[in-house]
Amino acid sequence: NAGVTQTPKFQVLKTGQSMTLQCAQDMNHNSMYWYRQDPGMGLRLIYYSASEGTTDKGEVPNGYNVSRLNKREFSLRLESAAPSQTSVYFCASSSNANTGELFFGEGSRLTVL
Amino acid sequence: GQSLEQPSEVTAVEGAIVQINCTYQTSGFYGLSWYQQHDGGAPTFLSYNALDGLEETGRFSSFLSRSDSYGYLLLQELQMKDSASYFCAARGSTLGRLYFGRGTQLTVWP
């Protein structure tokens, strides 16, 4: 039972490079999310997708794009990485039930030099 | 906007009881969740309150007062393994969308 799987787990980029973080869930959940976590800042929502085919901006969307490829997969793309995007990125999913429960992946640790 | 306030640190000894408070200001509110995160790990769900009152799950309980925009997480019979960060998260106007507080670092001493 994999749950939410993120790749890669670690990545080092140079300023201006691009990359895509991949996320897949096997729980048949409708909603998926991308958060970033910085020391002392908690988790901040970048983008979310309430259902397949829809995406919406969260609190800190600038510098990111997302794709909800299908119900299982939700990718996050950095087109031109900046040092301010050094962070731990978490993908999460939820069933849309009224539980307030998100299932998180193990995180992707990104460093931009 | 959304704003959730919780203490940055709490310490306690094994076997004790600790309460972590959370106050929130959100444009829409459907409920309050609590998550636990150990160093280097993923956040894991602990509880969710949609209605006022106390929800109990084993050693952990969570409380919500909508009229006071306030909730808390109560941890009883503390164990060393409870040392972690705890986050409150408000469910906003969009289904499932959660706004997180900055987290409370709980340290449990032997």
PDB file of C-alpha atoms in Angstrom:
ATOM      1  CA  ASN A   1       0.000   0.000   0.000  1.00  0.00           C
ATOM      2  CA  ALA A   2       2.114   2.896  -1.323  1.00  0.00           C
ATOM      3  CA  GLY A   3      -0.225   5.833  -0.514  1.00  0.00           C
ATOM      4  CA  VAL A   4       1.352   9.045  -1.867  1.00  0.00           C
ATOM      5  CA  THR A   5       4.660   8.696  -3.696  1.00  0.00           C
ATOM      6  CA  GLN A   6       6.915  11.615  -4.574  1.00  0.00           C
ATOM      7  CA  THR A   7       9.985  11.718  -6.767  1.00  0.00           C
ATOM      8  CA  PRO A   8      12.735  12.729  -6.524  1.00  0.00           C
ATOM      9  CA  LYS A   9      13.416  12.710  -2.791  1.00  0.00           C
ATOM     10  CA  PHE A  10      16.439  14.989  -3.126  1.00  0.00           C
ATOM     11  CA  GLN A  11      17.485  17.413  -5.847  1.00  0.00           C
ATOM     12  CA  VAL A  12      20.101  20.129  -6.236  1.00  0.00           C
ATOM     13  CA  LEU A  13      19.597  22.720  -8.940  1.00  0.00           C
ATOM     14  CA  LYS A  14      21.438  25.770 -10.154  1.00  0.00           C
ATOM     15  CA  THR A  15      19.624  29.079 -10.409  1.00  0.00           C
ATOM     16  CA  GLY A  16      17.661  29.224 -13.639  1.00  0.00           C
ATOM     17  CA  GLN A  17      17.386  25.477 -14.170  1.00  0.00           C
ATOM     18  CA  SER A  18      14.003  23.835 -14.500  1.00  0.00           C
ATOM     19  CA  MET A  19      12.662  20.666 -13.000  1.00  0.00           C
ATOM     20  CA  THR A  20       9.447  18.778 -12.298  1.00  0.00           C
ATOM     21  CA  LEU A  21       8.455  17.123  -9.042  1.00  0.00           C
ATOM     22  CA  GLN A  22       6.273  14.092  -9.579  1.00  0.00           C
ATOM     23  CA  CYS A  23       3.500  12.887  -7.286  1.00  0.00           C
ATOM     24  CA  ALA A  24       1.200   9.888  -7.557  1.00  0.00           C
ATOM     25  CA  GLN A  25      -1.440   8.474  -5.213  1.00  0.00           C
ATOM     26  CA  ASP A  26      -3.074   5.062  -5.300  1.00  0.00           C
ATOM     27  CA  MET A  27      -6.023   5.764  -2.972  1.00  0.00           C
ATOM     28  CA  ASN A  28      -8.450   6.923  -5.678  1.00  0.00           C
ATOM     29  CA  HIS A  29      -8.571  10.377  -4.093  1.00  0.00           C
ATOM     30  CA  ASN A  30     -10.114  13.275  -5.964  1.00  0.00           C
ATOM     31  CA  SER A  31      -8.098  16.133  -4.460  1.00  0.00           C
ATOM     32  CA  MET A  32      -4.351  16.645  -4.566  1.00  0.00           C
ATOM     33  CA  TYR A  33      -2.111  19.368  -3.178  1.00  0.00           C
ATOM     34  CA  TRP A  34       1.410  20.729  -3.268  1.00  0.00           C
ATOM     35  CA  TYR A  35       2.803  22.372  -0.125  1.00  0.00           C
ATOM     36  CA  ARG A  36       6.202  23.789   0.676  1.00  0.00           C
ATOM     37  CA  GLN A  37       7.688  23.776   4.157  1.00  0.00           C
ATOM     38  CA  ASP A  38      10.363  26.194   5.303  1.00  0.00           C
ATOM     39  CA  PRO A  39      11.834  26.403   8.816  1.00  0.00           C
ATOM     40  CA  GLY A  40       9.462  28.218  11.157  1.00  0.00           C
ATOM     41  CA  MET A  41       6.871  28.758   8.431  1.00  0.00           C
ATOM     42  CA  GLY A  42       4.681  25.691   8.669  1.00  0.00           C
ATOM     43  CA  LEU A  43       3.237  24.317   5.449  1.00  0.00           C
ATOM     44  CA  ARG A  44       2.151  26.746   2.772  1.00  0.00           C
ATOM     45  CA  LEU A  45      -0.130  25.720  -0.060  1.00  0.00           C
ATOM     46  CA  ILE A  46       1.313  26.253  -3.545  1.00  0.00           C
ATOM     47  CA  TYR A  47      -1.398  24.752  -5.777  1.00  0.00           C
ATOM     48  CA  TYR A  48      -4.193  22.309  -5.382  1.00  0.00           C
ATOM     49  CA  SER A  49      -6.458  20.277  -7.608  1.00  0.00           C
ATOM     50  CA  ALA A  50      -9.966  19.561  -6.360  1.00  0.00           C
ATOM     51  CA  SER A  51     -10.571  17.017  -9.092  1.00  0.00           C
ATOM     52  CA  GLU A  52      -9.075  15.695 -12.306  1.00  0.00           C
ATOM     53  CA  GLY A  53      -8.833  18.471 -14.861  1.00  0.00           C
ATOM     54  CA  THR A  54      -8.942  21.382 -12.405  1.00  0.00           C
ATOM     55  CA  THR A  55      -6.175  23.294 -10.650  1.00  0.00           C
ATOM     56  CA  ASP A  56      -6.193  26.397  -8.474  1.00  0.00           C
ATOM     57  CA  LYS A  57      -3.614  28.653  -6.898  1.00  0.00           C
ATOM     58  CA  GLY A  58      -2.856  28.467  -3.204  1.00  0.00           C
ATOM     59  CA  GLU A  59      -1.016  30.913  -0.954  1.00  0.00           C
ATOM     60  CA  VAL A  60       2.372  30.953  -2.714  1.00  0.00           C
ATOM     61  CA  PRO A  61       1.943  30.016  -6.422  1.00  0.00           C
ATOM     62  CA  ASN A  62       4.469  32.407  -7.984  1.00  0.00           C
ATOM     63  CA  GLY A  63       7.296  30.623  -9.788  1.00  0.00           C
ATOM     64  CA  TYR A  64       5.433  27.319 -10.043  1.00  0.00           C
ATOM     65  CA  ASN A  65       3.147  25.522 -12.467  1.00  0.00           C
ATOM     66  CA  VAL A  66       1.184  22.327 -11.993  1.00  0.00           C
ATOM     67  CA  SER A  67      -0.400  19.631 -14.102  1.00  0.00           C
ATOM     68  CA  ARG A  68      -3.104  17.197 -13.026  1.00  0.00           C
ATOM     69  CA  LEU A  69      -2.210  14.542 -15.549  1.00  0.00           C
ATOM     70  CA  ASN A  70      -4.947  12.141 -14.457  1.00  0.00           C
ATOM     71  CA  LYS A  71      -6.682  11.227 -11.229  1.00  0.00           C
ATOM     72  CA  ARG A  72      -3.538   9.617  -9.815  1.00  0.00           C
ATOM     73  CA  GLU A  73      -0.830  12.111 -10.757  1.00  0.00           C
ATOM     74  CA  PHE A  74      -0.169  15.757  -9.906  1.00  0.00           C
ATOM     75  CA  SER A  75       3.144  17.304 -10.917  1.00  0.00           C
ATOM     76  CA  LEU A  76       4.811  20.553  -9.836  1.00  0.00           C
ATOM     77  CA  ARG A  77       7.139  22.361 -12.204  1.00  0.00           C
ATOM     78  CA  LEU A  78       9.739  25.019 -11.505  1.00  0.00           C
ATOM     79  CA  GLU A  79      10.446  26.723 -14.831  1.00  0.00           C
ATOM     80  CA  SER A  80      13.398  28.841 -13.670  1.00  0.00           C
ATOM     81  CA  ALA A  81      14.528  27.890 -10.183  1.00  0.00           C
ATOM     82  CA  ALA A  82      15.552  30.569  -7.693  1.00  0.00           C
ATOM     83  CA  PRO A  83      17.352  30.215  -4.333  1.00  0.00           C
ATOM     84  CA  SER A  84      14.111  31.312  -2.614  1.00  0.00           C
ATOM     85  CA  GLN A  85      12.582  28.042  -3.812  1.00  0.00           C
ATOM     86  CA  THR A  86      14.967  26.013  -1.678  1.00  0.00           C
ATOM     87  CA  SER A  87      12.529  24.108   0.490  1.00  0.00           C
ATOM     88  CA  VAL A  88      10.949  20.783   1.318  1.00  0.00           C
ATOM     89  CA  TYR A  89       7.996  20.069  -0.949  1.00  0.00           C
ATOM     90  CA  PHE A  90       5.135  17.834   0.121  1.00  0.00           C
ATOM     91  CA  CYS A  91       2.461  16.387  -2.071  1.00  0.00           C
ATOM     92  CA  ALA A  92      -0.805  15.371  -0.415  1.00  0.00           C
ATOM     93  CA  SER A  93      -4.167  13.926  -1.351  1.00  0.00           C
ATOM     94  CA  SER A  94      -7.615  13.734   0.166  1.00  0.00           C
ATOM     95  CA  SER A  95     -10.821  11.941  -0.631  1.00  0.00           C
ATOM     96  CA  ASN A  96     -12.963  15.104  -0.455  1.00  0.00           C
ATOM     97  CA  ALA A  97     -14.835  13.633   2.483  1.00  0.00           C
ATOM     98  CA  ASN A  98     -15.558  16.037   5.331  1.00  0.00           C
ATOM     99  CA  THR A  99     -12.701  14.832   7.501  1.00  0.00           C
ATOM    100  CA  GLY A 100      -9.977  17.461   7.112  1.00  0.00           C
ATOM    101  CA  GLU A 101      -7.572  14.586   6.560  1.00  0.00           C
ATOM    102  CA  LEU A 102      -4.742  14.837   4.070  1.00  0.00           C
ATOM    103  CA  PHE A 103      -2.373  12.007   3.251  1.00  0.00           C
ATOM    104  CA  PHE A 104       1.168  13.260   2.674  1.00  0.00           C
ATOM    105  CA  GLY A 105       4.065  11.927   0.681  1.00  0.00           C
ATOM    106  CA  GLU A 106       7.518  11.686   2.245  1.00  0.00           C
ATOM    107  CA  GLY A 107       8.667  14.994   0.796  1.00  0.00           C
ATOM    108  CA  SER A 108      11.141  16.214  -1.803  1.00  0.00           C
ATOM    109  CA  ARG A 109      14.109  18.193  -0.551  1.00  0.00           C
ATOM    110  CA  LEU A 110      15.129  20.788  -3.113  1.00  0.00           C
ATOM    111  CA  THR A 111      18.209  23.000  -2.939  1.00  0.00           C
ATOM    112  CA  VAL A 112      18.722  25.803  -5.447  1.00  0.00           C
ATOM    113  CA  LEU A 113      22.250  27.183  -5.576  1.00  0.00           C
TER     114      LEU A 113
ATOM    115  CA  GLY B   1      -6.603  35.927   4.414  1.00  0.00           C
ATOM    116  CA  GLN B   2      -5.940  33.050   6.699  1.00  0.00           C
ATOM    117  CA  SER B   3      -4.091  33.196   9.994  1.00  0.00           C
ATOM    118  CA  LEU B   4      -3.495  30.500  12.592  1.00  0.00           C
ATOM    119  CA  GLU B   5      -1.576  31.137  15.806  1.00  0.00           C
ATOM    120  CA  GLN B   6      -0.047  28.462  17.990  1.00  0.00           C
ATOM    121  CA  PRO B   7       2.870  28.476  20.466  1.00  0.00           C
ATOM    122  CA  SER B   8       6.246  27.785  18.923  1.00  0.00           C
ATOM    123  CA  GLU B   9       7.483  25.467  21.680  1.00  0.00           C
ATOM    124  CA  VAL B  10       6.143  23.390  24.550  1.00  0.00           C
ATOM    125  CA  THR B  11       8.068  21.106  26.900  1.00  0.00           C
ATOM    126  CA  ALA B  12       6.811  18.463  29.332  1.00  0.00           C
ATOM    127  CA  VAL B  13       7.948  15.307  31.108  1.00  0.00           C
ATOM    128  CA  GLU B  14       6.964  11.735  30.410  1.00  0.00           C
ATOM    129  CA  GLY B  15       3.570  10.833  31.799  1.00  0.00           C
ATOM    130  CA  ALA B  16       2.398  14.436  31.941  1.00  0.00           C
ATOM    131  CA  ILE B  17      -0.463  16.141  30.079  1.00  0.00           C
ATOM    132  CA  VAL B  18       0.125  18.981  27.643  1.00  0.00           C
ATOM    133  CA  GLN B  19      -2.281  21.250  25.786  1.00  0.00           C
ATOM    134  CA  ILE B  20      -1.393  22.976  22.516  1.00  0.00           C
ATOM    135  CA  ASN B  21      -3.651  25.894  21.685  1.00  0.00           C
ATOM    136  CA  CYS B  22      -4.577  27.247  18.286  1.00  0.00           C
ATOM    137  CA  THR B  23      -6.490  30.401  17.397  1.00  0.00           C
ATOM    138  CA  TYR B  24      -7.546  31.075  13.845  1.00  0.00           C
ATOM    139  CA  GLN B  25      -8.849  33.779  11.569  1.00  0.00           C
ATOM    140  CA  THR B  26     -10.122  32.542   8.225  1.00  0.00           C
ATOM    141  CA  SER B  27     -12.460  33.917   5.608  1.00  0.00           C
ATOM    142  CA  GLY B  28     -14.319  30.626   5.528  1.00  0.00           C
ATOM    143  CA  PHE B  29     -14.232  27.869   8.097  1.00  0.00           C
ATOM    144  CA  TYR B  30     -15.369  24.274   7.969  1.00  0.00           C
ATOM    145  CA  GLY B  31     -13.233  22.651  10.666  1.00  0.00           C
ATOM    146  CA  LEU B  32      -9.886  22.336  12.419  1.00  0.00           C
ATOM    147  CA  SER B  33      -7.380  19.530  11.920  1.00  0.00           C
ATOM    148  CA  TRP B  34      -4.268  18.527  13.826  1.00  0.00           C
ATOM    149  CA  TYR B  35      -1.159  16.935  12.375  1.00  0.00           C
ATOM    150  CA  GLN B  36       2.000  15.456  13.863  1.00  0.00           C
ATOM    151  CA  GLN B  37       5.379  15.644  12.178  1.00  0.00           C
ATOM    152  CA  HIS B  38       8.577  14.024  13.378  1.00  0.00           C
ATOM    153  CA  ASP B  39      11.897  15.491  12.260  1.00  0.00           C
ATOM    154  CA  GLY B  40      12.543  14.678   8.623  1.00  0.00           C
ATOM    155  CA  GLY B  41       9.190  12.981   8.203  1.00  0.00           C
ATOM    156  CA  ALA B  42       5.847  13.640   6.603  1.00  0.00           C
ATOM    157  CA  PRO B  43       2.942  15.219   8.489  1.00  0.00           C
ATOM    158  CA  THR B  44       0.447  12.632   9.692  1.00  0.00           C
ATOM    159  CA  PHE B  45      -3.182  13.268  10.522  1.00  0.00           C
ATOM    160  CA  LEU B  46      -4.277  13.133  14.157  1.00  0.00           C
ATOM    161  CA  SER B  47      -7.790  14.528  14.385  1.00  0.00           C
ATOM    162  CA  TYR B  48     -10.450  16.776  12.889  1.00  0.00           C
ATOM    163  CA  ASN B  49     -13.184  18.834  14.551  1.00  0.00           C
ATOM    164  CA  ALA B  50     -16.022  20.120  12.396  1.00  0.00           C
ATOM    165  CA  LEU B  51     -18.349  20.790  15.327  1.00  0.00           C
ATOM    166  CA  ASP B  52     -17.836  22.380  18.725  1.00  0.00           C
ATOM    167  CA  GLY B  53     -16.723  20.064  21.465  1.00  0.00           C
ATOM    168  CA  LEU B  54     -14.167  17.430  22.323  1.00  0.00           C
ATOM    169  CA  GLU B  55     -13.060  14.547  20.106  1.00  0.00           C
ATOM    170  CA  GLU B  56     -11.072  11.779  21.775  1.00  0.00           C
ATOM    171  CA  THR B  57      -8.748   9.345  20.039  1.00  0.00           C
ATOM    172  CA  GLY B  58      -6.757   7.289  22.497  1.00  0.00           C
ATOM    173  CA  ARG B  59      -4.249   9.463  24.359  1.00  0.00           C
ATOM    174  CA  PHE B  60      -4.995  12.439  22.119  1.00  0.00           C
ATOM    175  CA  SER B  61      -8.044  14.691  22.276  1.00  0.00           C
ATOM    176  CA  SER B  62      -8.946  17.762  20.255  1.00  0.00           C
ATOM    177  CA  PHE B  63     -11.355  20.544  21.084  1.00  0.00           C
ATOM    178  CA  LEU B  64     -13.039  23.235  19.006  1.00  0.00           C
ATOM    179  CA  SER B  65     -14.980  26.364  19.889  1.00  0.00           C
ATOM    180  CA  ARG B  66     -16.243  28.073  16.734  1.00  0.00           C
ATOM    181  CA  SER B  67     -17.574  31.077  18.633  1.00  0.00           C
ATOM    182  CA  ASP B  68     -14.086  31.733  20.055  1.00  0.00           C
ATOM    183  CA  SER B  69     -12.191  30.741  16.852  1.00  0.00           C
ATOM    184  CA  TYR B  70     -10.147  28.513  19.113  1.00  0.00           C
ATOM    185  CA  GLY B  71      -9.116  24.922  19.412  1.00  0.00           C
ATOM    186  CA  TYR B  72      -6.600  22.812  21.238  1.00  0.00           C
ATOM    187  CA  LEU B  73      -4.887  19.458  21.104  1.00  0.00           C
ATOM    188  CA  LEU B  74      -4.567  17.613  24.411  1.00  0.00           C
ATOM    189  CA  LEU B  75      -1.923  14.945  24.758  1.00  0.00           C
ATOM    190  CA  GLN B  76      -2.123  12.694  27.813  1.00  0.00           C
ATOM    191  CA  GLU B  77       0.311  10.173  29.308  1.00  0.00           C
ATOM    192  CA  LEU B  78       3.115  11.701  27.305  1.00  0.00           C
ATOM    193  CA  GLN B  79       5.761   9.400  25.893  1.00  0.00           C
ATOM    194  CA  MET B  80       9.197  10.161  24.487  1.00  0.00           C
ATOM    195  CA  LYS B  81       7.935   9.255  21.018  1.00  0.00           C
ATOM    196  CA  ASP B  82       5.452  12.156  21.237  1.00  0.00           C
ATOM    197  CA  SER B  83       8.355  14.588  20.796  1.00  0.00           C
ATOM    198  CA  ALA B  84       7.515  16.137  17.432  1.00  0.00           C
ATOM    199  CA  SER B  85       6.016  19.208  15.802  1.00  0.00           C
ATOM    200  CA  TYR B  86       2.257  19.628  15.944  1.00  0.00           C
ATOM    201  CA  PHE B  87       0.320  21.703  13.440  1.00  0.00           C
ATOM    202  CA  CYS B  88      -3.208  22.981  13.520  1.00  0.00           C
ATOM    203  CA  ALA B  89      -4.834  23.446  10.133  1.00  0.00           C
ATOM    204  CA  ALA B  90      -8.074  25.196   9.255  1.00  0.00           C
ATOM    205  CA  ARG B  91     -10.290  23.862   6.493  1.00  0.00           C
ATOM    206  CA  GLY B  92     -11.259  26.886   4.431  1.00  0.00           C
ATOM    207  CA  SER B  93     -14.052  27.610   2.013  1.00  0.00           C
ATOM    208  CA  THR B  94     -12.833  25.237  -0.683  1.00  0.00           C
ATOM    209  CA  LEU B  95     -13.457  21.589   0.026  1.00  0.00           C
ATOM    210  CA  GLY B  96     -10.382  19.963   1.509  1.00  0.00           C
ATOM    211  CA  ARG B  97      -8.138  23.036   1.234  1.00  0.00           C
ATOM    212  CA  LEU B  98      -6.188  23.347   4.507  1.00  0.00           C
ATOM    213  CA  TYR B  99      -4.292  26.341   5.887  1.00  0.00           C
ATOM    214  CA  PHE B 100      -1.599  25.421   8.391  1.00  0.00           C
ATOM    215  CA  GLY B 101      -0.239  27.148  11.460  1.00  0.00           C
ATOM    216  CA  ARG B 102       3.512  27.450  11.926  1.00  0.00           C
ATOM    217  CA  GLY B 103       3.697  24.483  14.250  1.00  0.00           C
ATOM    218  CA  THR B 104       4.473  23.789  17.907  1.00  0.00           C
ATOM    219  CA  GLN B 105       7.633  21.886  18.753  1.00  0.00           C
ATOM    220  CA  LEU B 106       6.875  19.523  21.654  1.00  0.00           C
ATOM    221  CA  THR B 107       9.798  18.139  23.607  1.00  0.00           C
ATOM    222  CA  VAL B 108       9.126  15.351  26.093  1.00  0.00           C
ATOM    223  CA  TRP B 109      11.797  14.835  28.753  1.00  0.00           C
ATOM    224  CA  PRO B 110      12.353  11.587  30.662  1.00  0.00           C
TER     225      PRO B 110
END
